[in-house]
Amino acid sequence: MVKKIIFVLIGCIACWWFFSPVSLQDQLYSSIKAKCKNQEKCIVRLHEITSFKWDKAYFFPYTMKDSLKVNEIVKGQTKLEQDVLTTRGVFTKNGKIVREGIFEVVYSDYYDLRFVPLFQIFPHESLDINFYLDKMQLKGMNYTGDINDFGDSMGIEYYEITPQNDQLHAGCTTFYLRAAGSKVLENQCALSLTNLNQVVLFNPKTHKEVRQQ
């Protein structure tokens, strides 16, 4: 009897795992991993690592948790809630949202205690979007405004990407996180801009959003 119950439970878990929809985070992670083949640095095209059609893609940092502001930018109604421990991705086609997802914020020196596993069979997997630049990077990307308006480092307000300009830096790495006294293995793939036309910055001197001209 006990064996039958265990068998049924295993079957239910397997069915749930097989038929449950793949999250945007999991899809991007798997696609980047396949493209980069576990390299720490590579180049990907965003439209080649997504399984759906889109004409604009947006990525928002954890600081952009106001859904009304996000809806205004993407010109649509998002359904998922974001908090200070997550970032967000939104894809649109002809002005309509076709896919959105919430990504956990996981760094090598930080781990949200809500996600600490009691035991770990497989490594935890996450997707990291880079939302930071420094002056040297800004200069190297030929910023056309006054670079002295910014401090030594700056946050990216959000990404706005089209299929015609969707080449991104990518890579995958594995590291350990120490959380709640346990050692947690993390597999992480990451995306970052290749040019300033893919992002919107915030100028702290003028208090206005800035786009590369």
mmCIF file of N, CA and C in Angstrom, residues 113-166:
data_model
loop_
_atom_site.group_PDB
_atom_site.id
_atom_site.type_symbol
_atom_site.label_atom_id
_atom_site.label_comp_id
_atom_site.label_asym_id
_atom_site.label_seq_id
_atom_site.Cartn_x
_atom_site.Cartn_y
_atom_site.Cartn_z
ATOM 1 N N LEU A 113 16.839 34.733 1.925
ATOM 2 C CA LEU A 113 16.607 33.606 2.816
ATOM 3 C C LEU A 113 15.290 32.895 2.531
ATOM 4 N N ARG A 114 14.397 33.528 1.783
ATOM 5 C CA ARG A 114 13.142 32.861 1.436
ATOM 6 C C ARG A 114 13.386 31.664 0.529
ATOM 7 N N PHE A 115 14.492 31.680 -0.203
ATOM 8 C CA PHE A 115 14.734 30.645 -1.202
ATOM 9 C C PHE A 115 15.744 29.588 -0.754
ATOM 10 N N VAL A 116 16.160 29.629 0.511
ATOM 11 C CA VAL A 116 17.155 28.661 0.965
ATOM 12 C C VAL A 116 16.538 27.263 1.019
ATOM 13 N N PRO A 117 17.096 26.286 0.296
ATOM 14 C CA PRO A 117 16.535 24.929 0.319
ATOM 15 C C PRO A 117 16.944 24.172 1.577
ATOM 16 N N LEU A 118 16.080 23.284 2.053
ATOM 17 C CA LEU A 118 16.424 22.441 3.192
ATOM 18 C C LEU A 118 17.536 21.475 2.805
ATOM 19 N N PHE A 119 17.479 20.963 1.597
ATOM 20 C CA PHE A 119 18.556 20.155 1.039
ATOM 21 C C PHE A 119 18.576 20.415 -0.463
ATOM 22 N N GLN A 120 19.703 20.163 -1.088
ATOM 23 C CA GLN A 120 19.864 20.514 -2.495
ATOM 24 C C GLN A 120 20.255 19.286 -3.299
ATOM 25 N N ILE A 121 19.353 18.864 -4.195
ATOM 26 C CA ILE A 121 19.645 17.748 -5.096
ATOM 27 C C ILE A 121 20.316 18.274 -6.360
ATOM 28 N N PHE A 122 19.746 19.358 -6.916
ATOM 29 C CA PHE A 122 20.294 19.990 -8.109
ATOM 30 C C PHE A 122 20.638 21.439 -7.793
ATOM 31 N N PRO A 123 21.614 22.036 -8.498
ATOM 32 C CA PRO A 123 21.945 23.440 -8.276
ATOM 33 C C PRO A 123 20.750 24.350 -8.562
ATOM 34 N N HIS A 124 20.637 25.414 -7.795
ATOM 35 C CA HIS A 124 19.629 26.434 -8.069
ATOM 36 C C HIS A 124 20.044 27.176 -9.338
ATOM 37 N N GLU A 125 19.075 27.597 -10.149
ATOM 38 C CA GLU A 125 19.367 28.276 -11.416
ATOM 39 C C GLU A 125 18.726 29.655 -11.429
ATOM 40 N N SER A 126 19.447 30.634 -11.953
ATOM 41 C CA SER A 126 18.912 31.997 -11.987
ATOM 42 C C SER A 126 19.411 32.743 -13.218
ATOM 43 N N LEU A 127 18.730 33.846 -13.510
ATOM 44 C CA LEU A 127 19.080 34.712 -14.639
ATOM 45 C C LEU A 127 19.383 36.101 -14.105
ATOM 46 N N ASP A 128 20.547 36.624 -14.450
ATOM 47 C CA ASP A 128 20.957 37.948 -13.981
ATOM 48 C C ASP A 128 20.991 38.919 -15.158
ATOM 49 N N ILE A 129 20.322 40.060 -15.003
ATOM 50 C CA ILE A 129 20.376 41.140 -15.995
ATOM 51 C C ILE A 129 21.231 42.256 -15.415
ATOM 52 N N ASN A 130 22.221 42.713 -16.156
ATOM 53 C CA ASN A 130 23.089 43.780 -15.659
ATOM 54 C C ASN A 130 22.395 45.133 -15.752
ATOM 55 N N PHE A 131 22.335 45.847 -14.631
ATOM 56 C CA PHE A 131 21.717 47.171 -14.612
ATOM 57 C C PHE A 131 22.682 48.254 -14.126
ATOM 58 N N TYR A 132 23.991 48.019 -14.285
ATOM 59 C CA TYR A 132 24.968 48.998 -13.811
ATOM 60 C C TYR A 132 26.039 49.272 -14.869
ATOM 61 N N LEU A 133 26.474 50.530 -14.903
ATOM 62 C CA LEU A 133 27.566 50.973 -15.766
ATOM 63 C C LEU A 133 28.484 51.870 -14.954
ATOM 64 N N ASP A 134 29.712 52.029 -15.416
ATOM 65 C CA ASP A 134 30.592 53.035 -14.831
ATOM 66 C C ASP A 134 31.032 54.008 -15.927
ATOM 67 N N LYS A 135 31.746 55.039 -15.531
ATOM 68 C CA LYS A 135 32.124 56.081 -16.493
ATOM 69 C C LYS A 135 32.998 55.543 -17.618
ATOM 70 N N MET A 136 33.889 54.611 -17.303
ATOM 71 C CA MET A 136 34.762 54.054 -18.325
ATOM 72 C C MET A 136 33.947 53.314 -19.388
ATOM 73 N N GLN A 137 32.945 52.569 -18.950
ATOM 74 C CA GLN A 137 32.081 51.869 -19.904
ATOM 75 C C GLN A 137 31.274 52.857 -20.733
ATOM 76 N N LEU A 138 30.778 53.896 -20.067
ATOM 77 C CA LEU A 138 29.996 54.917 -20.765
ATOM 78 C C LEU A 138 30.849 55.580 -21.848
ATOM 79 N N LYS A 139 32.088 55.879 -21.518
ATOM 80 C CA LYS A 139 33.005 56.486 -22.481
ATOM 81 C C LYS A 139 33.331 55.507 -23.602
ATOM 82 N N GLY A 140 33.556 54.238 -23.247
ATOM 83 C CA GLY A 140 33.884 53.227 -24.244
ATOM 84 C C GLY A 140 32.756 52.961 -25.223
ATOM 85 N N MET A 141 31.515 53.247 -24.802
ATOM 86 C CA MET A 141 30.356 53.063 -25.672
ATOM 87 C C MET A 141 29.982 54.351 -26.405
ATOM 88 N N ASN A 142 30.898 55.323 -26.360
ATOM 89 C CA ASN A 142 30.750 56.581 -27.112
ATOM 90 C C ASN A 142 29.476 57.342 -26.736
ATOM 91 N N TYR A 143 29.291 57.550 -25.434
ATOM 92 C CA TYR A 143 28.144 58.326 -24.970
ATOM 93 C C TYR A 143 28.218 59.731 -25.541
ATOM 94 N N THR A 144 27.109 60.216 -26.107
ATOM 95 C CA THR A 144 27.117 61.498 -26.813
ATOM 96 C C THR A 144 26.796 62.689 -25.916
ATOM 97 N N GLY A 145 26.341 62.435 -24.683
ATOM 98 C CA GLY A 145 26.041 63.534 -23.767
ATOM 99 C C GLY A 145 27.257 63.898 -22.936
ATOM 100 N N ASP A 146 27.024 64.649 -21.863
ATOM 101 C CA ASP A 146 28.100 65.062 -20.966
ATOM 102 C C ASP A 146 28.315 63.968 -19.926
ATOM 103 N N ILE A 147 29.428 63.280 -20.026
ATOM 104 C CA ILE A 147 29.708 62.164 -19.129
ATOM 105 C C ILE A 147 29.876 62.625 -17.687
ATOM 106 N N ASN A 148 30.220 63.897 -17.495
ATOM 107 C CA ASN A 148 30.426 64.432 -16.152
ATOM 108 C C ASN A 148 29.122 64.673 -15.398
ATOM 109 N N ASP A 149 27.988 64.494 -16.074
ATOM 110 C CA ASP A 149 26.698 64.577 -15.382
ATOM 111 C C ASP A 149 26.492 63.386 -14.447
ATOM 112 N N PHE A 150 27.289 62.328 -14.644
ATOM 113 C CA PHE A 150 27.122 61.094 -13.877
ATOM 114 C C PHE A 150 28.224 60.935 -12.838
ATOM 115 N N GLY A 151 27.937 60.126 -11.826
ATOM 116 C CA GLY A 151 28.949 59.755 -10.860
ATOM 117 C C GLY A 151 29.839 58.666 -11.436
ATOM 118 N N ASP A 152 30.682 58.082 -10.582
ATOM 119 C CA ASP A 152 31.591 57.042 -11.054
ATOM 120 C C ASP A 152 30.841 55.807 -11.540
ATOM 121 N N SER A 153 29.685 55.538 -10.947
ATOM 122 C CA SER A 153 28.850 54.425 -11.397
ATOM 123 C C SER A 153 27.409 54.887 -11.493
ATOM 124 N N MET A 154 26.627 54.202 -12.309
ATOM 125 C CA MET A 154 25.235 54.624 -12.530
ATOM 126 C C MET A 154 24.362 53.408 -12.778
ATOM 127 N N GLY A 155 23.103 53.547 -12.432
ATOM 128 C CA GLY A 155 22.153 52.480 -12.684
ATOM 129 C C GLY A 155 21.433 52.694 -14.006
ATOM 130 N N ILE A 156 21.114 51.602 -14.678
ATOM 131 C CA ILE A 156 20.325 51.656 -15.912
ATOM 132 C C ILE A 156 18.853 51.715 -15.537
ATOM 133 N N GLU A 157 18.111 52.667 -16.086
ATOM 134 C CA GLU A 157 16.682 52.784 -15.789
ATOM 135 C C GLU A 157 15.934 51.558 -16.291
ATOM 136 N N TYR A 158 16.148 51.215 -17.549
ATOM 137 C CA TYR A 158 15.568 49.991 -18.107
ATOM 138 C C TYR A 158 16.141 49.739 -19.497
ATOM 139 N N TYR A 159 15.976 48.518 -19.975
ATOM 140 C CA TYR A 159 16.348 48.142 -21.342
ATOM 141 C C TYR A 159 15.130 48.293 -22.246
ATOM 142 N N GLU A 160 15.368 48.737 -23.471
ATOM 143 C CA GLU A 160 14.345 48.721 -24.517
ATOM 144 C C GLU A 160 15.028 48.229 -25.790
ATOM 145 N N ILE A 161 14.722 47.003 -26.191
ATOM 146 C CA ILE A 161 15.457 46.318 -27.250
ATOM 147 C C ILE A 161 14.531 45.952 -28.400
ATOM 148 N N THR A 162 15.029 46.079 -29.618
ATOM 149 C CA THR A 162 14.303 45.633 -30.812
ATOM 150 C C THR A 162 15.072 44.477 -31.447
ATOM 151 N N PRO A 163 14.417 43.648 -32.262
ATOM 152 C CA PRO A 163 15.125 42.538 -32.918
ATOM 153 C C PRO A 163 16.257 43.002 -33.832
ATOM 154 N N GLN A 164 16.204 44.256 -34.283
ATOM 155 C CA GLN A 164 17.251 44.787 -35.155
ATOM 156 C C GLN A 164 18.510 45.173 -34.365
ATOM 157 N N ASN A 165 18.382 45.309 -33.049
ATOM 158 C CA ASN A 165 19.518 45.689 -32.209
ATOM 159 C C ASN A 165 19.450 44.887 -30.908
ATOM 160 N N ASP A 166 19.516 43.559 -31.042
ATOM 161 C CA ASP A 166 19.311 42.698 -29.869
ATOM 162 C C ASP A 166 20.518 41.832 -29.535
#
